[in-house]
């Protein structure tokens, strides 16, 4: 199996000026699993993510899912995920 199969992705809220509300890493179709959970009314540990997605879906829209970077090793993806989360938090605090 190739090593560079991971990616980092982010969810943006179209109801709030495309504010990033979730950043994760995965491979394959992982980026869509959160949508599937919300549509099945499965509430995961991250309730904020779930309720944000539900609110967006209930409005008739879908969250914007963007790949931040792909073709990463697992360790590169984890490192970029952490960095992206910190950058997102820092940009919110500085506003």
mmCIF file of N, CA, C and O in Angstrom:
data_model
loop_
_atom_site.group_PDB
_atom_site.id
_atom_site.type_symbol
_atom_site.label_atom_id
_atom_site.label_comp_id
_atom_site.label_asym_id
_atom_site.label_seq_id
_atom_site.Cartn_x
_atom_site.Cartn_y
_atom_site.Cartn_z
ATOM 1 N N UNK A 1 0.852 -1.180 0.000
ATOM 2 C CA UNK A 1 0.000 0.000 0.000
ATOM 3 C C UNK A 1 0.897 1.242 0.000
ATOM 4 O O UNK A 1 1.843 1.324 0.768
ATOM 5 N N UNK A 2 0.561 2.221 -0.850
ATOM 6 C CA UNK A 2 1.378 3.437 -0.888
ATOM 7 C C UNK A 2 1.283 4.209 0.433
ATOM 8 O O UNK A 2 0.288 4.144 1.140
ATOM 9 N N UNK A 3 2.352 4.933 0.734
ATOM 10 C CA UNK A 3 2.403 5.694 1.988
ATOM 11 C C UNK A 3 1.639 7.011 1.911
ATOM 12 O O UNK A 3 1.083 7.465 2.894
ATOM 13 N N UNK A 4 1.635 7.646 0.758
ATOM 14 C CA UNK A 4 1.070 8.990 0.624
ATOM 15 C C UNK A 4 -0.401 8.950 0.230
ATOM 16 O O UNK A 4 -0.797 9.457 -0.821
ATOM 17 N N UNK A 5 -1.235 8.380 1.108
ATOM 18 C CA UNK A 5 -2.658 8.234 0.797
ATOM 19 C C UNK A 5 -3.543 9.094 1.700
ATOM 20 O O UNK A 5 -4.759 9.068 1.571
ATOM 21 N N UNK A 6 -2.943 9.859 2.585
ATOM 22 C CA UNK A 6 -3.712 10.658 3.539
ATOM 23 C C UNK A 6 -3.866 12.093 3.058
ATOM 24 O O UNK A 6 -3.120 12.563 2.204
ATOM 25 N N UNK A 7 -4.855 12.774 3.643
ATOM 26 C CA UNK A 7 -5.092 14.182 3.341
ATOM 27 C C UNK A 7 -5.620 14.876 4.589
ATOM 28 O O UNK A 7 -6.078 14.223 5.533
ATOM 29 N N UNK A 8 -5.538 16.191 4.588
ATOM 30 C CA UNK A 8 -6.131 17.018 5.635
ATOM 31 C C UNK A 8 -7.278 17.768 4.983
ATOM 32 O O UNK A 8 -7.154 18.252 3.858
ATOM 33 N N UNK A 9 -8.404 17.834 5.688
ATOM 34 C CA UNK A 9 -9.597 18.488 5.143
ATOM 35 C C UNK A 9 -10.206 19.415 6.179
ATOM 36 O O UNK A 9 -9.907 19.326 7.373
ATOM 37 N N UNK A 10 -11.034 20.326 5.689
ATOM 38 C CA UNK A 10 -11.725 21.239 6.590
ATOM 39 C C UNK A 10 -13.175 21.407 6.155
ATOM 40 O O UNK A 10 -13.492 21.324 4.979
ATOM 41 N N UNK A 11 -14.029 21.606 7.144
ATOM 42 C CA UNK A 11 -15.440 21.890 6.919
ATOM 43 C C UNK A 11 -15.673 23.371 7.160
ATOM 44 O O UNK A 11 -15.241 23.908 8.187
ATOM 45 N N UNK A 12 -16.377 24.012 6.221
ATOM 46 C CA UNK A 12 -16.710 25.426 6.349
ATOM 47 C C UNK A 12 -18.222 25.578 6.421
ATOM 48 O O UNK A 12 -18.965 24.844 5.767
ATOM 49 N N UNK A 13 -18.657 26.569 7.183
ATOM 50 C CA UNK A 13 -20.078 26.803 7.397
ATOM 51 C C UNK A 13 -20.600 27.870 6.438
ATOM 52 O O UNK A 13 -20.253 29.044 6.573
ATOM 53 N N UNK A 14 -21.452 27.497 5.470
ATOM 54 C CA UNK A 14 -21.981 28.480 4.524
ATOM 55 C C UNK A 14 -22.967 29.459 5.170
ATOM 56 O O UNK A 14 -23.278 30.492 4.586
ATOM 57 N N UNK A 15 -23.425 29.144 6.379
ATOM 58 C CA UNK A 15 -24.344 30.038 7.087
ATOM 59 C C UNK A 15 -23.594 31.119 7.866
ATOM 60 O O UNK A 15 -24.211 32.065 8.352
ATOM 61 N N UNK A 16 -22.280 30.954 8.013
ATOM 62 C CA UNK A 16 -21.473 31.890 8.792
ATOM 63 C C UNK A 16 -20.232 32.331 8.010
ATOM 64 O O UNK A 16 -19.098 32.186 8.480
ATOM 65 N N UNK A 17 -20.451 32.864 6.816
ATOM 66 C CA UNK A 17 -19.352 33.404 5.994
ATOM 67 C C UNK A 17 -18.201 32.420 5.796
ATOM 68 O O UNK A 17 -17.031 32.802 5.840
ATOM 69 N N UNK A 18 -18.556 31.156 5.627
ATOM 70 C CA UNK A 18 -17.579 30.094 5.363
ATOM 71 C C UNK A 18 -16.556 29.930 6.494
ATOM 72 O O UNK A 18 -15.413 29.549 6.265
ATOM 73 N N UNK A 19 -16.980 30.183 7.712
ATOM 74 C CA UNK A 19 -16.113 29.990 8.877
ATOM 75 C C UNK A 19 -15.766 28.506 9.006
ATOM 76 O O UNK A 19 -16.631 27.642 8.918
ATOM 77 N N UNK A 20 -14.495 28.221 9.212
ATOM 78 C CA UNK A 20 -14.044 26.844 9.412
ATOM 79 C C UNK A 20 -14.519 26.381 10.781
ATOM 80 O O UNK A 20 -14.289 27.049 11.783
ATOM 81 N N UNK A 21 -15.215 25.238 10.821
ATOM 82 C CA UNK A 21 -15.658 24.728 12.113
ATOM 83 C C UNK A 21 -15.124 23.335 12.419
ATOM 84 O O UNK A 21 -15.327 22.819 13.516
ATOM 85 N N UNK A 22 -14.419 22.732 11.469
ATOM 86 C CA UNK A 22 -13.831 21.426 11.746
ATOM 87 C C UNK A 22 -12.654 21.185 10.812
ATOM 88 O O UNK A 22 -12.734 21.481 9.613
ATOM 89 N N UNK A 23 -11.581 20.632 11.349
ATOM 90 C CA UNK A 23 -10.406 20.236 10.567
ATOM 91 C C UNK A 23 -10.056 18.818 10.977
ATOM 92 O O UNK A 23 -10.042 18.493 12.168
ATOM 93 N N UNK A 24 -9.807 17.984 9.985
ATOM 94 C CA UNK A 24 -9.461 16.598 10.274
ATOM 95 C C UNK A 24 -8.504 16.041 9.239
ATOM 96 O O UNK A 24 -8.129 16.723 8.290
ATOM 97 N N UNK A 25 -8.116 14.796 9.431
ATOM 98 C CA UNK A 25 -7.300 14.111 8.438
ATOM 99 C C UNK A 25 -7.901 12.735 8.193
ATOM 100 O O UNK A 25 -8.664 12.210 9.008
ATOM 101 N N UNK A 26 -7.593 12.188 7.052
ATOM 102 C CA UNK A 26 -8.098 10.859 6.741
ATOM 103 C C UNK A 26 -7.589 10.382 5.408
ATOM 104 O O UNK A 26 -6.684 10.952 4.816
ATOM 105 N N UNK A 27 -8.244 9.345 4.929
ATOM 106 C CA UNK A 27 -7.941 8.781 3.615
ATOM 107 C C UNK A 27 -9.242 8.268 3.032
ATOM 108 O O UNK A 27 -10.238 8.087 3.746
ATOM 109 N N UNK A 28 -9.257 8.029 1.739
ATOM 110 C CA UNK A 28 -10.478 7.550 1.096
ATOM 111 C C UNK A 28 -11.599 8.565 1.246
ATOM 112 O O UNK A 28 -11.411 9.752 0.999
ATOM 113 N N UNK A 29 -12.752 8.096 1.681
ATOM 114 C CA UNK A 29 -13.937 8.957 1.813
ATOM 115 C C UNK A 29 -14.144 9.494 3.223
ATOM 116 O O UNK A 29 -15.242 9.938 3.556
ATOM 117 N N UNK A 30 -13.123 9.477 4.043
ATOM 118 C CA UNK A 30 -13.254 9.928 5.433
ATOM 119 C C UNK A 30 -13.903 11.303 5.548
ATOM 120 O O UNK A 30 -14.710 11.543 6.440
ATOM 121 N N UNK A 31 -13.586 12.203 4.643
ATOM 122 C CA UNK A 31 -14.101 13.568 4.740
ATOM 123 C C UNK A 31 -15.626 13.627 4.681
ATOM 124 O O UNK A 31 -16.219 14.587 5.143
ATOM 125 N N UNK A 32 -16.268 12.583 4.158
ATOM 126 C CA UNK A 32 -17.736 12.570 4.052
ATOM 127 C C UNK A 32 -18.420 11.866 5.227
ATOM 128 O O UNK A 32 -19.642 11.931 5.351
ATOM 129 N N UNK A 33 -17.669 11.189 6.071
ATOM 130 C CA UNK A 33 -18.260 10.421 7.173
ATOM 131 C C UNK A 33 -19.065 11.295 8.129
ATOM 132 O O UNK A 33 -20.080 10.870 8.664
ATOM 133 N N UNK A 34 -18.626 12.518 8.353
ATOM 134 C CA UNK A 34 -19.335 13.411 9.275
ATOM 135 C C UNK A 34 -20.717 13.772 8.740
ATOM 136 O O UNK A 34 -21.686 13.859 9.501
ATOM 137 N N UNK A 35 -20.807 13.963 7.437
ATOM 138 C CA UNK A 35 -22.115 14.224 6.808
ATOM 139 C C UNK A 35 -23.035 13.020 6.971
ATOM 140 O O UNK A 35 -24.215 13.174 7.306
ATOM 141 N N UNK A 36 -22.489 11.828 6.744
ATOM 142 C CA UNK A 36 -23.284 10.609 6.891
ATOM 143 C C UNK A 36 -23.795 10.455 8.313
ATOM 144 O O UNK A 36 -24.953 10.087 8.528
ATOM 145 N N UNK A 37 -22.938 10.734 9.292
ATOM 146 C CA UNK A 37 -23.351 10.627 10.694
ATOM 147 C C UNK A 37 -24.507 11.588 10.992
ATOM 148 O O UNK A 37 -25.482 11.214 11.638
ATOM 149 N N UNK A 38 -24.385 12.815 10.525
ATOM 150 C CA UNK A 38 -25.427 13.816 10.782
ATOM 151 C C UNK A 38 -26.738 13.424 10.107
ATOM 152 O O UNK A 38 -27.812 13.601 10.675
ATOM 153 N N UNK A 39 -26.658 12.884 8.915
ATOM 154 C CA UNK A 39 -27.878 12.471 8.196
ATOM 155 C C UNK A 39 -28.544 11.274 8.867
ATOM 156 O O UNK A 39 -29.752 11.104 8.774
ATOM 157 N N UNK A 40 -27.750 10.437 9.533
ATOM 158 C CA UNK A 40 -28.294 9.272 10.249
ATOM 159 C C UNK A 40 -28.677 9.606 11.678
ATOM 160 O O UNK A 40 -29.080 8.737 12.433
ATOM 161 N N UNK A 41 -28.512 10.868 12.068
ATOM 162 C CA UNK A 41 -28.769 11.315 13.438
ATOM 163 C C UNK A 41 -27.913 10.577 14.452
ATOM 164 O O UNK A 41 -28.328 10.348 15.578
ATOM 165 N N UNK A 42 -26.711 10.220 14.042
ATOM 166 C CA UNK A 42 -25.747 9.621 14.958
ATOM 167 C C UNK A 42 -24.929 10.750 15.579
ATOM 168 O O UNK A 42 -24.251 11.491 14.882
ATOM 169 N N UNK A 43 -25.009 10.896 16.882
ATOM 170 C CA UNK A 43 -24.298 11.972 17.569
ATOM 171 C C UNK A 43 -22.956 11.431 18.068
ATOM 172 O O UNK A 43 -22.909 10.636 19.004
ATOM 173 N N UNK A 44 -21.867 11.863 17.438
ATOM 174 C CA UNK A 44 -20.543 11.405 17.877
ATOM 175 C C UNK A 44 -20.075 12.191 19.104
ATOM 176 O O UNK A 44 -20.802 13.034 19.635
ATOM 177 N N UNK A 45 -18.846 11.941 19.514
ATOM 178 C CA UNK A 45 -18.284 12.648 20.671
ATOM 179 C C UNK A 45 -18.226 14.158 20.445
ATOM 180 O O UNK A 45 -18.423 14.925 21.371
ATOM 181 N N UNK A 46 -17.943 14.580 19.219
ATOM 182 C CA UNK A 46 -17.838 16.007 18.913
ATOM 183 C C UNK A 46 -19.232 16.563 18.595
ATOM 184 O O UNK A 46 -19.646 16.647 17.454
ATOM 185 N N UNK A 47 -19.948 16.938 19.620
ATOM 186 C CA UNK A 47 -21.328 17.422 19.457
ATOM 187 C C UNK A 47 -21.396 18.745 18.692
ATOM 188 O O UNK A 47 -22.337 18.973 17.945
ATOM 189 N N UNK A 48 -20.398 19.606 18.888
ATOM 190 C CA UNK A 48 -20.393 20.888 18.165
ATOM 191 C C UNK A 48 -20.391 20.648 16.655
ATOM 192 O O UNK A 48 -21.160 21.258 15.922
ATOM 193 N N UNK A 49 -19.529 19.740 16.210
ATOM 194 C CA UNK A 49 -19.453 19.415 14.780
ATOM 195 C C UNK A 49 -20.795 18.871 14.298
ATOM 196 O O UNK A 49 -21.322 19.308 13.273
ATOM 197 N N UNK A 50 -21.354 17.935 15.044
ATOM 198 C CA UNK A 50 -22.630 17.316 14.664
ATOM 199 C C UNK A 50 -23.738 18.361 14.549
ATOM 200 O O UNK A 50 -24.437 18.432 13.536
ATOM 201 N N UNK A 51 -23.912 19.189 15.583
ATOM 202 C CA UNK A 51 -25.010 20.162 15.566
ATOM 203 C C UNK A 51 -24.800 21.259 14.525
ATOM 204 O O UNK A 51 -25.766 21.762 13.944
ATOM 205 N N UNK A 52 -23.554 21.598 14.246
ATOM 206 C CA UNK A 52 -23.288 22.575 13.189
ATOM 207 C C UNK A 52 -23.681 21.993 11.833
ATOM 208 O O UNK A 52 -24.353 22.650 11.036
ATOM 209 N N UNK A 53 -23.294 20.751 11.580
ATOM 210 C CA UNK A 53 -23.659 20.108 10.314
ATOM 211 C C UNK A 53 -25.177 19.966 10.206
ATOM 212 O O UNK A 53 -25.760 20.246 9.156
ATOM 213 N N UNK A 54 -25.835 19.547 11.291
ATOM 214 C CA UNK A 54 -27.304 19.401 11.274
ATOM 215 C C UNK A 54 -27.983 20.734 10.958
ATOM 216 O O UNK A 54 -28.925 20.786 10.169
ATOM 217 N N UNK A 55 -27.525 21.809 11.563
ATOM 218 C CA UNK A 55 -28.104 23.126 11.322
ATOM 219 C C UNK A 55 -27.951 23.524 9.854
ATOM 220 O O UNK A 55 -28.886 24.046 9.238
ATOM 221 N N UNK A 56 -26.783 23.255 9.292
ATOM 222 C CA UNK A 56 -26.541 23.565 7.878
ATOM 223 C C UNK A 56 -27.461 22.726 7.000
ATOM 224 O O UNK A 56 -28.111 23.253 6.087
ATOM 225 N N UNK A 57 -27.538 21.423 7.267
ATOM 226 C CA UNK A 57 -28.397 20.540 6.475
ATOM 227 C C UNK A 57 -29.865 20.939 6.605
ATOM 228 O O UNK A 57 -30.606 20.945 5.611
ATOM 229 N N UNK A 58 -30.298 21.291 7.814
ATOM 230 C CA UNK A 58 -31.694 21.694 8.035
ATOM 231 C C UNK A 58 -32.049 22.978 7.286
ATOM 232 O O UNK A 58 -33.216 23.230 6.991
ATOM 233 N N UNK A 59 -31.036 23.784 6.958
ATOM 234 C CA UNK A 59 -31.280 25.015 6.205
ATOM 235 C C UNK A 59 -31.398 24.745 4.701
ATOM 236 O O UNK A 59 -31.651 25.655 3.925
ATOM 237 N N UNK A 60 -31.158 23.489 4.307
ATOM 238 C CA UNK A 60 -31.207 23.139 2.890
ATOM 239 C C UNK A 60 -29.862 23.250 2.191
ATOM 240 O O UNK A 60 -29.776 23.099 0.976
ATOM 241 N N UNK A 61 -28.820 23.517 2.949
ATOM 242 C CA UNK A 61 -27.472 23.639 2.384
ATOM 243 C C UNK A 61 -26.609 22.480 2.868
ATOM 244 O O UNK A 61 -27.077 21.631 3.623
ATOM 245 N N UNK A 62 -25.369 22.479 2.419
ATOM 246 C CA UNK A 62 -24.383 21.508 2.893
ATOM 247 C C UNK A 62 -23.130 22.254 3.288
ATOM 248 O O UNK A 62 -22.828 23.303 2.720
ATOM 249 N N UNK A 63 -22.383 21.699 4.261
ATOM 250 C CA UNK A 63 -21.107 22.337 4.587
ATOM 251 C C UNK A 63 -20.162 22.241 3.392
ATOM 252 O O UNK A 63 -20.271 21.320 2.571
ATOM 253 N N UNK A 64 -19.275 23.190 3.288
ATOM 254 C CA UNK A 64 -18.248 23.168 2.249
ATOM 255 C C UNK A 64 -17.094 22.324 2.789
ATOM 256 O O UNK A 64 -16.567 22.598 3.868
ATOM 257 N N UNK A 65 -16.710 21.308 2.037
ATOM 258 C CA UNK A 65 -15.613 20.428 2.441
ATOM 259 C C UNK A 65 -14.456 20.678 1.487
ATOM 260 O O UNK A 65 -14.607 20.524 0.270
ATOM 261 N N UNK A 66 -13.333 21.082 2.041
ATOM 262 C CA UNK A 66 -12.156 21.373 1.225
ATOM 263 C C UNK A 66 -10.979 20.518 1.669
ATOM 264 O O UNK A 66 -10.777 20.309 2.867
ATOM 265 N N UNK A 67 -10.219 20.061 0.693
ATOM 266 C CA UNK A 67 -8.970 19.373 0.969
ATOM 267 C C UNK A 67 -7.910 20.455 1.158
ATOM 268 O O UNK A 67 -7.697 21.283 0.276
ATOM 269 N N UNK A 68 -7.272 20.469 2.318
ATOM 270 C CA UNK A 68 -6.198 21.422 2.590
ATOM 271 C C UNK A 68 -4.946 20.990 1.841
ATOM 272 O O UNK A 68 -4.300 21.787 1.165
ATOM 273 N N UNK A 69 -4.623 19.698 1.967
ATOM 274 C CA UNK A 69 -3.471 19.133 1.256
ATOM 275 C C UNK A 69 -3.637 17.622 1.208
ATOM 276 O O UNK A 69 -4.102 17.020 2.173
ATOM 277 N N UNK A 70 -3.255 17.038 0.080
ATOM 278 C CA UNK A 70 -3.363 15.589 -0.056
ATOM 279 C C UNK A 70 -2.007 14.975 -0.380
ATOM 280 O O UNK A 70 -0.994 15.663 -0.372
ATOM 281 N N UNK A 71 -2.021 13.674 -0.622
ATOM 282 C CA UNK A 71 -0.806 12.902 -0.913
ATOM 283 C C UNK A 71 0.210 12.997 0.216
ATOM 284 O O UNK A 71 1.395 13.218 0.006
ATOM 285 N N UNK A 72 -0.288 12.829 1.439
ATOM 286 C CA UNK A 72 0.548 12.909 2.632
ATOM 287 C C UNK A 72 0.703 11.534 3.269
ATOM 288 O O UNK A 72 -0.164 10.675 3.122
ATOM 289 N N UNK A 73 1.785 11.361 4.000
ATOM 290 C CA UNK A 73 1.900 10.187 4.849
ATOM 291 C C UNK A 73 1.005 10.424 6.061
ATOM 292 O O UNK A 73 0.570 11.559 6.316
ATOM 293 N N UNK A 74 0.755 9.392 6.835
ATOM 294 C CA UNK A 74 -0.086 9.553 8.020
ATOM 295 C C UNK A 74 0.529 10.564 8.984
ATOM 296 O O UNK A 74 -0.158 11.434 9.509
ATOM 297 N N UNK A 75 1.826 10.460 9.215
ATOM 298 C CA UNK A 75 2.466 11.393 10.158
ATOM 299 C C UNK A 75 2.449 12.824 9.633
ATOM 300 O O UNK A 75 2.259 13.766 10.411
ATOM 301 N N UNK A 76 2.637 13.006 8.329
ATOM 302 C CA UNK A 76 2.547 14.356 7.751
ATOM 303 C C UNK A 76 1.137 14.918 7.903
ATOM 304 O O UNK A 76 0.957 16.102 8.205
ATOM 305 N N UNK A 77 0.140 14.059 7.700
ATOM 306 C CA UNK A 77 -1.255 14.495 7.814
ATOM 307 C C UNK A 77 -1.581 14.902 9.249
ATOM 308 O O UNK A 77 -2.220 15.936 9.478
ATOM 309 N N UNK A 78 -1.131 14.120 10.214
ATOM 310 C CA UNK A 78 -1.374 14.454 11.618
ATOM 311 C C UNK A 78 -0.697 15.781 11.965
ATOM 312 O O UNK A 78 -1.302 16.644 12.604
ATOM 313 N N UNK A 79 0.525 15.945 11.523
ATOM 314 C CA UNK A 79 1.265 17.187 11.797
ATOM 315 C C UNK A 79 0.562 18.398 11.177
ATOM 316 O O UNK A 79 0.404 19.438 11.829
ATOM 317 N N UNK A 80 0.118 18.263 9.927
ATOM 318 C CA UNK A 80 -0.573 19.377 9.261
ATOM 319 C C UNK A 80 -1.938 19.643 9.894
ATOM 320 O O UNK A 80 -2.348 20.797 10.024
ATOM 321 N N UNK A 81 -2.631 18.591 10.309
ATOM 322 C CA UNK A 81 -3.919 18.769 10.988
ATOM 323 C C UNK A 81 -3.743 19.605 12.254
ATOM 324 O O UNK A 81 -4.478 20.578 12.483
ATOM 325 N N UNK A 82 -2.765 19.253 13.067
ATOM 326 C CA UNK A 82 -2.509 19.987 14.311
ATOM 327 C C UNK A 82 -2.150 21.439 14.013
ATOM 328 O O UNK A 82 -2.679 22.366 14.634
ATOM 329 N N UNK A 83 -1.281 21.639 13.045
ATOM 330 C CA UNK A 83 -0.873 23.005 12.667
ATOM 331 C C UNK A 83 -2.072 23.805 12.158
ATOM 332 O O UNK A 83 -2.241 24.978 12.516
ATOM 333 N N UNK A 84 -2.909 23.184 11.338
ATOM 334 C CA UNK A 84 -4.080 23.870 10.784
ATOM 335 C C UNK A 84 -5.076 24.244 11.882
ATOM 336 O O UNK A 84 -5.652 25.338 11.857
ATOM 337 N N UNK A 85 -5.273 23.361 12.841
ATOM 338 C CA UNK A 85 -6.182 23.647 13.959
ATOM 339 C C UNK A 85 -5.641 24.830 14.766
ATOM 340 O O UNK A 85 -6.377 25.758 15.103
ATOM 341 N N UNK A 86 -4.350 24.803 15.077
ATOM 342 C CA UNK A 86 -3.741 25.906 15.828
ATOM 343 C C UNK A 86 -3.863 27.217 15.072
ATOM 344 O O UNK A 86 -4.204 28.248 15.658
ATOM 345 N N UNK A 87 -3.584 27.207 13.763
ATOM 346 C CA UNK A 87 -3.691 28.424 12.960
ATOM 347 C C UNK A 87 -5.127 28.944 12.944
ATOM 348 O O UNK A 87 -5.344 30.157 13.019
ATOM 349 N N UNK A 88 -6.087 28.043 12.835
ATOM 350 C CA UNK A 88 -7.487 28.451 12.823
ATOM 351 C C UNK A 88 -7.887 29.063 14.168
ATOM 352 O O UNK A 88 -8.561 30.090 14.204
ATOM 353 N N UNK A 89 -7.466 28.448 15.250
ATOM 354 C CA UNK A 89 -7.765 28.982 16.580
ATOM 355 C C UNK A 89 -7.096 30.335 16.784
ATOM 356 O O UNK A 89 -7.716 31.261 17.303
ATOM 357 N N UNK A 90 -5.844 30.460 16.380
ATOM 358 C CA UNK A 90 -5.127 31.718 16.535
ATOM 359 C C UNK A 90 -5.774 32.846 15.724
ATOM 360 O O UNK A 90 -5.836 33.983 16.184
ATOM 361 N N UNK A 91 -6.268 32.523 14.537
ATOM 362 C CA UNK A 91 -6.903 33.567 13.714
ATOM 363 C C UNK A 91 -8.222 34.013 14.343
ATOM 364 O O UNK A 91 -8.593 35.174 14.243
ATOM 365 N N UNK A 92 -8.914 33.122 15.014
ATOM 366 C CA UNK A 92 -10.158 33.502 15.709
ATOM 367 C C UNK A 92 -9.868 34.379 16.918
ATOM 368 O O UNK A 92 -10.589 35.317 17.192
ATOM 369 N N UNK A 93 -8.817 34.045 17.643
ATOM 370 C CA UNK A 93 -8.469 34.793 18.855
ATOM 371 C C UNK A 93 -8.000 36.203 18.510
ATOM 372 O O UNK A 93 -8.333 37.151 19.203
ATOM 373 N N UNK A 94 -7.279 36.351 17.406
ATOM 374 C CA UNK A 94 -6.725 37.660 17.060
ATOM 375 C C UNK A 94 -7.748 38.621 16.463
ATOM 376 O O UNK A 94 -7.448 39.772 16.234
ATOM 377 N N UNK A 95 -8.961 38.145 16.215
ATOM 378 C CA UNK A 95 -9.985 39.025 15.618
ATOM 379 C C UNK A 95 -10.636 39.898 16.645
ATOM 380 O O UNK A 95 -10.727 39.708 17.760
#
